[in-house]
PDB file of C-alpha atoms in Angstrom:
ATOM      1  CA  MET A   1       1.993  -5.875  -6.639  1.00  0.00           C
ATOM      2  CA  SER A   2       2.313  -3.817  -3.546  1.00  0.00           C
ATOM      3  CA  CYS A   3       1.569  -4.556   0.053  1.00  0.00           C
ATOM      4  CA  VAL A   4      -0.039  -2.452   2.657  1.00  0.00           C
ATOM      5  CA  ASP A   5       2.408  -1.452   5.710  1.00  0.00           C
ATOM      6  CA  GLY A   6       2.095  -3.878   8.399  1.00  0.00           C
ATOM      7  CA  SER A   7      -0.437  -6.428   6.504  1.00  0.00           C
ATOM      8  CA  PRO A   8       0.591 -10.378   6.685  1.00  0.00           C
ATOM      9  CA  ALA A   9       2.026  -9.797   3.294  1.00  0.00           C
ATOM     10  CA  ALA A  10       4.530  -7.082   4.258  1.00  0.00           C
ATOM     11  CA  ARG A  11       5.342  -8.930   7.338  1.00  0.00           C
ATOM     12  CA  ALA A  12       6.022 -11.983   5.117  1.00  0.00           C
ATOM     13  CA  GLY A  13       8.580 -10.226   3.262  1.00  0.00           C
ATOM     14  CA  ILE A  14       6.698  -9.577   0.174  1.00  0.00           C
ATOM     15  CA  HIS A  15       7.726  -6.527  -1.598  1.00  0.00           C
ATOM     16  CA  GLU A  16       6.659  -3.918  -4.301  1.00  0.00           C
ATOM     17  CA  GLY A  17       7.612  -5.588  -7.627  1.00  0.00           C
ATOM     18  CA  ASP A  18       6.916  -9.206  -6.463  1.00  0.00           C
ATOM     19  CA  GLU A  19       4.624 -10.991  -8.864  1.00  0.00           C
ATOM     20  CA  LEU A  20       1.821 -13.007  -7.628  1.00  0.00           C
ATOM     21  CA  VAL A  21       1.905 -16.172  -9.549  1.00  0.00           C
ATOM     22  CA  GLU A  22      -0.641 -18.630  -7.488  1.00  0.00           C
ATOM     23  CA  ILE A  23      -3.266 -18.236  -4.863  1.00  0.00           C
ATOM     24  CA  ASN A  24      -4.260 -21.430  -3.175  1.00  0.00           C
ATOM     25  CA  VAL A  25      -3.073 -23.668  -5.766  1.00  0.00           C
ATOM     26  CA  ARG A  26      -4.663 -21.694  -8.781  1.00  0.00           C
ATOM     27  CA  SER A  27      -1.955 -20.574 -10.998  1.00  0.00           C
ATOM     28  CA  LEU A  28      -2.197 -16.832 -12.050  1.00  0.00           C
ATOM     29  CA  MET A  29       0.311 -17.368 -15.023  1.00  0.00           C
ATOM     30  CA  HIS A  30      -2.133 -17.283 -17.859  1.00  0.00           C
ATOM     31  CA  GLY A  31      -3.748 -13.921 -16.806  1.00  0.00           C
ATOM     32  CA  VAL A  32      -6.118 -13.048 -13.938  1.00  0.00           C
ATOM     33  CA  ASP A  33      -7.412  -9.351 -13.373  1.00  0.00           C
ATOM     34  CA  THR A  34      -6.654  -7.387 -10.177  1.00  0.00           C
ATOM     35  CA  GLU A  35     -10.464  -7.751  -8.952  1.00  0.00           C
ATOM     36  CA  ALA A  36     -10.420 -11.469  -9.436  1.00  0.00           C
ATOM     37  CA  ALA A  37      -6.835 -12.099  -7.514  1.00  0.00           C
ATOM     38  CA  VAL A  38      -8.258  -9.657  -4.804  1.00  0.00           C
ATOM     39  CA  GLN A  39     -11.369 -11.700  -4.571  1.00  0.00           C
ATOM     40  CA  LYS A  40      -9.232 -15.054  -4.225  1.00  0.00           C
ATOM     41  CA  LEU A  41      -7.226 -13.408  -1.828  1.00  0.00           C
ATOM     42  CA  ARG A  42      -9.720 -12.463   0.503  1.00  0.00           C
ATOM     43  CA  GLY A  43     -11.085 -14.687   3.182  1.00  0.00           C
ATOM     44  CA  ARG A  44     -12.514 -15.242   6.810  1.00  0.00           C
ATOM     45  CA  VAL A  45     -10.486 -13.729   9.652  1.00  0.00           C
ATOM     46  CA  GLY A  46      -8.305 -16.368  11.069  1.00  0.00           C
ATOM     47  CA  THR A  47      -7.873 -18.505   8.148  1.00  0.00           C
ATOM     48  CA  THR A  48      -4.985 -18.710   5.949  1.00  0.00           C
ATOM     49  CA  VAL A  49      -4.446 -18.305   1.925  1.00  0.00           C
ATOM     50  CA  THR A  50      -1.151 -19.743   0.420  1.00  0.00           C
ATOM     51  CA  VAL A  51       0.132 -17.949  -2.299  1.00  0.00           C
ATOM     52  CA  LYS A  52       3.507 -18.425  -4.784  1.00  0.00           C
ATOM     53  CA  VAL A  53       5.121 -15.179  -4.999  1.00  0.00           C
ATOM     54  CA  HIS A  54       8.118 -14.607  -7.768  1.00  0.00           C
ATOM     55  CA  SER A  55      11.240 -12.208  -6.894  1.00  0.00           C
ATOM     56  CA  GLY A  56      13.719 -12.437  -9.316  1.00  0.00           C
ATOM     57  CA  ASN A  57      14.006 -11.400 -12.937  1.00  0.00           C
ATOM     58  CA  ASP A  58      13.642 -14.979 -14.531  1.00  0.00           C
ATOM     59  CA  LEU A  59      10.151 -15.783 -14.257  1.00  0.00           C
ATOM     60  CA  GLY A  60      10.792 -19.534 -15.716  1.00  0.00           C
ATOM     61  CA  SER A  61      13.061 -19.847 -12.692  1.00  0.00           C
ATOM     62  CA  ASP A  62      11.477 -22.125  -9.807  1.00  0.00           C
ATOM     63  CA  ALA A  63      14.526 -20.896  -7.535  1.00  0.00           C
ATOM     64  CA  SER A  64      12.983 -17.271  -7.343  1.00  0.00           C
ATOM     65  CA  ILE A  65       9.244 -18.511  -6.393  1.00  0.00           C
ATOM     66  CA  ARG A  66       8.545 -18.984  -2.962  1.00  0.00           C
ATOM     67  CA  GLU A  67       5.286 -20.244  -1.070  1.00  0.00           C
ATOM     68  CA  VAL A  68       4.297 -18.043   1.625  1.00  0.00           C
ATOM     69  CA  LYS A  69       1.067 -19.100   3.866  1.00  0.00           C
ATOM     70  CA  LEU A  70      -0.360 -15.661   4.965  1.00  0.00           C
ATOM     71  CA  PRO A  71      -3.286 -15.312   7.657  1.00  0.00           C
ATOM     72  CA  GLN A  72      -6.368 -13.661   7.063  1.00  0.00           C
ATOM     73  CA  GLU A  73      -6.953 -10.350   9.244  1.00  0.00           C
ATOM     74  CA  PHE A  74      -9.079  -7.336   9.349  1.00  0.00           C
ATOM     75  CA  ILE A  75      -6.599  -4.702   7.553  1.00  0.00           C
ATOM     76  CA  LYS A  76      -7.748  -1.081   8.158  1.00  0.00           C
ATOM     77  CA  VAL A  77      -6.170   0.552   4.978  1.00  0.00           C
ATOM     78  CA  SER A  78      -5.275   4.094   5.424  1.00  0.00           C
ATOM     79  CA  PRO A  79      -4.216   6.185   2.185  1.00  0.00           C
ATOM     80  CA  ILE A  80      -2.522   8.648   4.100  1.00  0.00           C
ATOM     81  CA  SER A  81       1.167   8.238   5.423  1.00  0.00           C
ATOM     82  CA  THR A  82       2.989  11.258   6.743  1.00  0.00           C
ATOM     83  CA  ALA A  83       6.237  12.401   8.346  1.00  0.00           C
ATOM     84  CA  THR A  84       7.795  15.889   9.414  1.00  0.00           C
ATOM     85  CA  ILE A  85      10.993  17.022   7.868  1.00  0.00           C
ATOM     86  CA  PRO A  86      13.226  19.295  10.276  1.00  0.00           C
ATOM     87  CA  HIS A  87      15.675  21.247   7.934  1.00  0.00           C
ATOM     88  CA  ARG A  88      17.303  24.653   7.777  1.00  0.00           C
ATOM     89  CA  THR A  89      16.561  27.091   5.247  1.00  0.00           C
ATOM     90  CA  PRO A  90      19.391  28.577   3.179  1.00  0.00           C
ATOM     91  CA  ASP A  91      19.405  31.609   5.664  1.00  0.00           C
ATOM     92  CA  GLY A  92      20.068  29.100   8.571  1.00  0.00           C
ATOM     93  CA  HIS A  93      16.571  29.224  10.226  1.00  0.00           C
ATOM     94  CA  LEU A  94      15.150  25.739  11.337  1.00  0.00           C
ATOM     95  CA  THR A  95      12.062  24.944   9.528  1.00  0.00           C
ATOM     96  CA  LYS A  96       9.664  21.959   9.057  1.00  0.00           C
ATOM     97  CA  THR A  97       8.506  20.278   5.771  1.00  0.00           C
ATOM     98  CA  GLY A  98       5.807  18.066   5.976  1.00  0.00           C
ATOM     99  CA  TYR A  99       5.561  15.103   4.013  1.00  0.00           C
ATOM    100  CA  VAL A 100       2.362  13.632   2.852  1.00  0.00           C
ATOM    101  CA  LYS A 101       1.928  10.179   0.747  1.00  0.00           C
ATOM    102  CA  LEU A 102      -1.392   9.562  -0.737  1.00  0.00           C
ATOM    103  CA  SER A 103      -1.246   6.008  -1.860  1.00  0.00           C
ATOM    104  CA  ALA A 104      -4.863   5.456  -3.223  1.00  0.00           C
ATOM    105  CA  PHE A 105      -7.756   7.925  -3.494  1.00  0.00           C
ATOM    106  CA  SER A 106     -10.434   6.802  -1.488  1.00  0.00           C
ATOM    107  CA  GLN A 107     -13.865   8.035   0.008  1.00  0.00           C
ATOM    108  CA  THR A 108     -12.560   9.183   2.982  1.00  0.00           C
ATOM    109  CA  ALA A 109      -8.972  10.371   1.685  1.00  0.00           C
ATOM    110  CA  ALA A 110      -9.769  14.265   1.372  1.00  0.00           C
ATOM    111  CA  ALA A 111     -10.690  14.027   4.999  1.00  0.00           C
ATOM    112  CA  ASP A 112      -7.681  11.995   6.192  1.00  0.00           C
ATOM    113  CA  MET A 113      -5.491  14.481   4.174  1.00  0.00           C
ATOM    114  CA  GLU A 114      -7.234  17.322   5.630  1.00  0.00           C
ATOM    115  CA  ASN A 115      -6.843  16.103   9.174  1.00  0.00           C
ATOM    116  CA  ALA A 116      -2.911  15.260   8.513  1.00  0.00           C
ATOM    117  CA  ILE A 117      -2.030  18.564   7.228  1.00  0.00           C
ATOM    118  CA  LYS A 118      -3.891  20.231  10.396  1.00  0.00           C
ATOM    119  CA  GLU A 119      -2.141  18.035  12.736  1.00  0.00           C
ATOM    120  CA  MET A 120       1.366  18.818  10.845  1.00  0.00           C
ATOM    121  CA  LYS A 121       0.344  22.353  10.865  1.00  0.00           C
ATOM    122  CA  SER A 122      -0.139  22.486  14.488  1.00  0.00           C
ATOM    123  CA  GLN A 123       3.216  21.066  14.726  1.00  0.00           C
ATOM    124  CA  GLY A 124       4.822  23.922  12.898  1.00  0.00           C
ATOM    125  CA  VAL A 125       4.824  22.649   9.698  1.00  0.00           C
ATOM    126  CA  HIS A 126       5.323  25.585   7.171  1.00  0.00           C
ATOM    127  CA  SER A 127       5.679  23.762   3.851  1.00  0.00           C
ATOM    128  CA  TYR A 128       4.563  20.100   2.078  1.00  0.00           C
ATOM    129  CA  ILE A 129       5.314  17.624  -0.365  1.00  0.00           C
ATOM    130  CA  LEU A 130       2.704  15.546  -1.484  1.00  0.00           C
ATOM    131  CA  ASP A 131       3.797  12.235  -2.769  1.00  0.00           C
ATOM    132  CA  LEU A 132       1.474  10.549  -5.472  1.00  0.00           C
ATOM    133  CA  ARG A 133       3.814   7.971  -6.891  1.00  0.00           C
ATOM    134  CA  ASN A 134       2.255   4.604  -7.320  1.00  0.00           C
ATOM    135  CA  ASN A 135      -1.064   6.065  -6.555  1.00  0.00           C
ATOM    136  CA  PRO A 136      -3.459   4.277  -9.103  1.00  0.00           C
ATOM    137  CA  GLY A 137      -5.344   7.424  -9.685  1.00  0.00           C
ATOM    138  CA  LEU A 138      -8.845   6.495  -9.713  1.00  0.00           C
ATOM    139  CA  LEU A 139     -11.674   6.011  -7.150  1.00  0.00           C
ATOM    140  CA  LEU A 140     -14.696   3.820  -8.263  1.00  0.00           C
ATOM    141  CA  LEU A 141     -18.158   3.898  -6.460  1.00  0.00           C
ATOM    142  CA  TRP A 142     -20.288   1.354  -7.119  1.00  0.00           C
ATOM    143  CA  GLN A 143     -23.970   1.972  -7.009  1.00  0.00           C
ATOM    144  CA  GLY A 144     -26.123  -1.284  -7.586  1.00  0.00           C
TER     145      GLY A 144
END
C-alpha cells in the first residue's frame, strides 16, 4: 500500500510497503480486491476508520501488526509533485532541471502536468525528469 502525502494515513506513520490486514474489525487476510478495500476505508468527514497494519517481514507475528485510528477527511489528490534541482553543467554553468512525479493518471493529470511544466519553465528550468515509478498506469472512466 502507499499513502497520499499529508493524508491521515501518512501522518499516522503508514508507509509504502505496509500491508493493510484489517479495516473496522473486518479481516483482509483472506483476500479482498483493491476497490472493495477502498470502499471500506471511505466514510463521512469527521468519522474515524480503524485499521490494522502489518509493517514487518513476518506476517504471522502479532508484534509487527499495529492498530491505527484514522480520521476521515476530504483529501484532494494531486497526481503531480514537482521540484526544481539547481546544478552545474560539465562546463561549469549553473542550470536547473525540473523533477515531475506523476503518481497516477487522472482526468486532470495532463493539464496539471502542463501547468507544472509552464511554472518551472518560468523559473528558468531547461530540462526535466519525469518520474513514473509506482504509477499504476491506468485510468478507467466509468460511464453508466
